mmCIF file of C-alpha atoms in Angstrom:
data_model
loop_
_atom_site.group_PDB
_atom_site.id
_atom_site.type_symbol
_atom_site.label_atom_id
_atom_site.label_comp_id
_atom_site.label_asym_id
_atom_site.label_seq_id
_atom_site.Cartn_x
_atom_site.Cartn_y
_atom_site.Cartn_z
ATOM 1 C CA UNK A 21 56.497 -25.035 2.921
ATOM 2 C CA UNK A 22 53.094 -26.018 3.892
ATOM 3 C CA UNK A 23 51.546 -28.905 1.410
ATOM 4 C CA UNK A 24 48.508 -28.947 2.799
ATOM 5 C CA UNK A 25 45.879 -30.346 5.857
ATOM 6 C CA UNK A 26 46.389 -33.914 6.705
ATOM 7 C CA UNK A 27 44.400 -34.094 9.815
ATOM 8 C CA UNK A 28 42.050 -31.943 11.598
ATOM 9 C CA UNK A 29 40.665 -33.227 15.456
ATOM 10 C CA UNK A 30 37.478 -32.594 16.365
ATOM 11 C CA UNK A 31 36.424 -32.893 20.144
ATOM 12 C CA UNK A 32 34.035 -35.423 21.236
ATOM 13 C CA UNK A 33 32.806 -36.769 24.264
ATOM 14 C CA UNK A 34 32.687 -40.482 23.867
ATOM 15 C CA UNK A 35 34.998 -42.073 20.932
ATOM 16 C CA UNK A 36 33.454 -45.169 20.734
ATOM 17 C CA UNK A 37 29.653 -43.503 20.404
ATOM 18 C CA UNK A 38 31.589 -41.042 18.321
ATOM 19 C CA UNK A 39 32.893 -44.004 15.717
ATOM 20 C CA UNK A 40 29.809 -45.345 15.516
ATOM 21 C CA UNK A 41 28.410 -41.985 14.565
ATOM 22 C CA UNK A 42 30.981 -41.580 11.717
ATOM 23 C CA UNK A 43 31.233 -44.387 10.183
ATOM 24 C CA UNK A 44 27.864 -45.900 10.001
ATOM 25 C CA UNK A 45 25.478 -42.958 10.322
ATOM 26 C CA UNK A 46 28.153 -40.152 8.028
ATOM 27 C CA UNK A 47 29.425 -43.564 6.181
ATOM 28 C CA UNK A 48 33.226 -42.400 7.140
ATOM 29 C CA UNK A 49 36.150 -44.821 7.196
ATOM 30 C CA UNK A 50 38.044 -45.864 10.287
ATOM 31 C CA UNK A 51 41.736 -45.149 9.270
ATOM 32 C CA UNK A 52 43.483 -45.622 12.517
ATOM 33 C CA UNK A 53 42.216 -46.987 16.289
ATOM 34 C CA UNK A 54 45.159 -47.702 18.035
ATOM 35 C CA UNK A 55 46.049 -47.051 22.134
ATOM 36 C CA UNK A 56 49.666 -44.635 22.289
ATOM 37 C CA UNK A 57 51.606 -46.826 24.951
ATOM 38 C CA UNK A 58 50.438 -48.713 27.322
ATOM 39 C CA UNK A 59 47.592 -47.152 29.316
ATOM 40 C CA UNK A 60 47.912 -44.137 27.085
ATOM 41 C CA UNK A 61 45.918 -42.245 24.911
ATOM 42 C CA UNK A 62 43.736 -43.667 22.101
ATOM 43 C CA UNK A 63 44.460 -42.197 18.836
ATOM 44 C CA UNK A 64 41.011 -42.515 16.630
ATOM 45 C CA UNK A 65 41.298 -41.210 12.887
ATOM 46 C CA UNK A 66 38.305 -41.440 10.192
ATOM 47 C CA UNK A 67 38.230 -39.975 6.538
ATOM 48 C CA UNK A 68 35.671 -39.905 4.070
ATOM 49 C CA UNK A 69 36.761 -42.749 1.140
ATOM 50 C CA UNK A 70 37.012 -40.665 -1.824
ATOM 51 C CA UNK A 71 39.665 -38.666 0.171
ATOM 52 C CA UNK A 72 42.194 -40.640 1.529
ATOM 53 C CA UNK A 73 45.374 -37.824 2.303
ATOM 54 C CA UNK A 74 42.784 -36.199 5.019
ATOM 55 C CA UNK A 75 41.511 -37.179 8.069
ATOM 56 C CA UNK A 76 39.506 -36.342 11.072
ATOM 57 C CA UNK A 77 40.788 -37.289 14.141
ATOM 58 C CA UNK A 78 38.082 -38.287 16.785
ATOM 59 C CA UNK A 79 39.465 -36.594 20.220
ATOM 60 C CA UNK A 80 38.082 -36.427 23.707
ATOM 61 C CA UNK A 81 39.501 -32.989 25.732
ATOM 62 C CA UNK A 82 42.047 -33.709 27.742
ATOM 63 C CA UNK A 83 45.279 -34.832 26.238
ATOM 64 C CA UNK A 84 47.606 -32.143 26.695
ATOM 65 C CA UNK A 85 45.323 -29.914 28.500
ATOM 66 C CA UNK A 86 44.858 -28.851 32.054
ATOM 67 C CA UNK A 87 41.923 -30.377 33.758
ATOM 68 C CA UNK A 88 40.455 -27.054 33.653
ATOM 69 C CA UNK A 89 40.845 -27.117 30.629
ATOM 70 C CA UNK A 90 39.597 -30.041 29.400
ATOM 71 C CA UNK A 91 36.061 -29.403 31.358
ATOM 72 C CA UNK A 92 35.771 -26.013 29.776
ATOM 73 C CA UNK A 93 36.124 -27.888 26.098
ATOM 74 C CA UNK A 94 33.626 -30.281 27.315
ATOM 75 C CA UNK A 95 31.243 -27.797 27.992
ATOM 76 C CA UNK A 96 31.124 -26.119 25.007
ATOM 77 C CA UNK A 97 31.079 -29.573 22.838
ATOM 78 C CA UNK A 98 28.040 -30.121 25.100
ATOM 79 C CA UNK A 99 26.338 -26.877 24.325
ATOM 80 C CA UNK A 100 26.394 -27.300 20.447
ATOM 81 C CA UNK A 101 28.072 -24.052 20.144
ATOM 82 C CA UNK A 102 31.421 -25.767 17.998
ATOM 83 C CA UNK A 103 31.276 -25.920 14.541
ATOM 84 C CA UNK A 104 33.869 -28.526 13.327
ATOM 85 C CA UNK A 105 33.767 -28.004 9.604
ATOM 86 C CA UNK A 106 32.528 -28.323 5.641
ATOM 87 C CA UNK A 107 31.594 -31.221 5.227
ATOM 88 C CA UNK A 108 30.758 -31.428 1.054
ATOM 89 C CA UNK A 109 28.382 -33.246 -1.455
ATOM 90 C CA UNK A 110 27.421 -33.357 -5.164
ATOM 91 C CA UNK A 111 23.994 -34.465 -4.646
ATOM 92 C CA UNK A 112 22.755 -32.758 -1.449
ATOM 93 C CA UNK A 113 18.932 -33.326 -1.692
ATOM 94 C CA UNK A 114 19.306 -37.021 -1.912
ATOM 95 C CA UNK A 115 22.318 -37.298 0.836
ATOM 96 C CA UNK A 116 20.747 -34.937 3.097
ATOM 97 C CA UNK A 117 17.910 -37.328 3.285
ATOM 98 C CA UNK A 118 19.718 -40.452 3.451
ATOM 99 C CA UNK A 119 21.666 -39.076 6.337
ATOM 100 C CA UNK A 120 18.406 -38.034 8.133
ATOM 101 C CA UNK A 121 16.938 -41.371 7.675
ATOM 102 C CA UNK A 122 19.999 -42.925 9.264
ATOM 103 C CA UNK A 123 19.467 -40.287 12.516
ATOM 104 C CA UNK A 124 21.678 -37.562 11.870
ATOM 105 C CA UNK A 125 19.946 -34.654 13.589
ATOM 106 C CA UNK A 126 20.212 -31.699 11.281
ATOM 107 C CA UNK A 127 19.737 -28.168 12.369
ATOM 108 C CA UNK A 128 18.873 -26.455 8.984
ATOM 109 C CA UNK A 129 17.369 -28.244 5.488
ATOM 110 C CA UNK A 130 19.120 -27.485 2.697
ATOM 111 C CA UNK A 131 18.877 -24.198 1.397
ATOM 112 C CA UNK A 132 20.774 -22.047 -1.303
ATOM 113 C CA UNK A 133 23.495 -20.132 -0.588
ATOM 114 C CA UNK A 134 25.709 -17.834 -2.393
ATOM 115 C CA UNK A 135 28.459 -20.625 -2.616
ATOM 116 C CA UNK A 136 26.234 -23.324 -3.271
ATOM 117 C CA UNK A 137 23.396 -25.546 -1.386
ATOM 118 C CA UNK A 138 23.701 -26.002 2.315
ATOM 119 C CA UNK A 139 21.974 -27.954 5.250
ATOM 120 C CA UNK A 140 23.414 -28.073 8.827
ATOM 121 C CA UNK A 141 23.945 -31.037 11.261
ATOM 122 C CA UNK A 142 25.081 -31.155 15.058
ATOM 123 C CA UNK A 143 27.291 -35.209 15.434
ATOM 124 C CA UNK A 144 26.714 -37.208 18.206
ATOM 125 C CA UNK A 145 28.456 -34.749 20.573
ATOM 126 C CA UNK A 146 27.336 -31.566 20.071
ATOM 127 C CA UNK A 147 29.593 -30.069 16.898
ATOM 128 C CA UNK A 148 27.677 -28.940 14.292
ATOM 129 C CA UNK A 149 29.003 -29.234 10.411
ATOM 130 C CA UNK A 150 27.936 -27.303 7.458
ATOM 131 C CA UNK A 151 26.884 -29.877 4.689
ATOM 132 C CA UNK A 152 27.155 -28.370 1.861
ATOM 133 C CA UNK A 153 27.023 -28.831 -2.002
ATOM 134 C CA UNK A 154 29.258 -26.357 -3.575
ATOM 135 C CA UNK A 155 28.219 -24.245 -6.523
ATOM 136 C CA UNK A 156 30.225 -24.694 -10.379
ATOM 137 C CA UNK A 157 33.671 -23.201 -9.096
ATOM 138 C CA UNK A 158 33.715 -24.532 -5.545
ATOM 139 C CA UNK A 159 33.632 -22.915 -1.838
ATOM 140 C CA UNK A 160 35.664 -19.371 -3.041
ATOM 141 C CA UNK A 161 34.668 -16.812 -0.600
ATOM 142 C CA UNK A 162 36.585 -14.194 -2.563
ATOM 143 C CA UNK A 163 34.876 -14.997 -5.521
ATOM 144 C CA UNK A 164 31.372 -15.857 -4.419
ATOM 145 C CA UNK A 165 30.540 -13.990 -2.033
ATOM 146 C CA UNK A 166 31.886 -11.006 1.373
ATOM 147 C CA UNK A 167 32.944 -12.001 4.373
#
């Protein structure tokens, strides 16, 4: 039976600009940079610190996909139109503007929402992330509010 996520990938176009973004601008944690064989494909993992069973794996399109593929993934990274994810807070005023300082380029301020207090931000590739600070009872979309 399913436990639970353990790793999610998120498509970038550079993994080096990429690590730099998460760990020093998002203030991730490198949890795994290691080459798969020799001349093969480099496996980059980050997590946040105060979650250390999930990470994010850092991928650029191509493994396992057709050329064709890969370019069309690369497009749309490019374009901005992925969203890779909740990213969440408990102080979202004061970590929204520590990010910002540090360059993050954020799409929306934070703003209320049904499920809490949210702000948006695109990474160094393209994806965008909701940032979000949950309301008392966490992210339930059953509960808080119709999808």
């Amino acid at each position: 039976m399913i436990k639970g996520l353990k790793i999610a990938t998120v498509w970038v176009l550079d993994q080096d600009r990429a690590k730099e973004f998460y760990t020093e601008k998002l203030g991730l944690e490198v949890r795994t940079d290691m080459t798969m064989g020799e001349g093969g494909m480099r496996w980059l993992t980050v997590g946040s610190p105060s979650q250390p069973d999930v990470e994010l794996t850092l991928m650029v399109p191509g493994s396992g996909m057709d050329p064709e593929s890969a370019e069309m993934v690369r497009k749309l990274v490019t374009k901005g139109v992925l969203g890779a994810g909740v990213l969440t807070t408990d102080d979202i005023h004061g970590d929204y503007k520590k990010l910002k300082d540090r360059g993050v380029e954020f799409l929306q301020e934070p703003q209320e929402r049904p499920y809490g207090v949210e702000a948006l931000f695109r990474d160094d590739s393209g994806n965008w992330f909701s940032f979000t600070q949950p309301r008392e009872g966490g992210l339930d979309a059953t509960k808080d509010w119709a999808c």
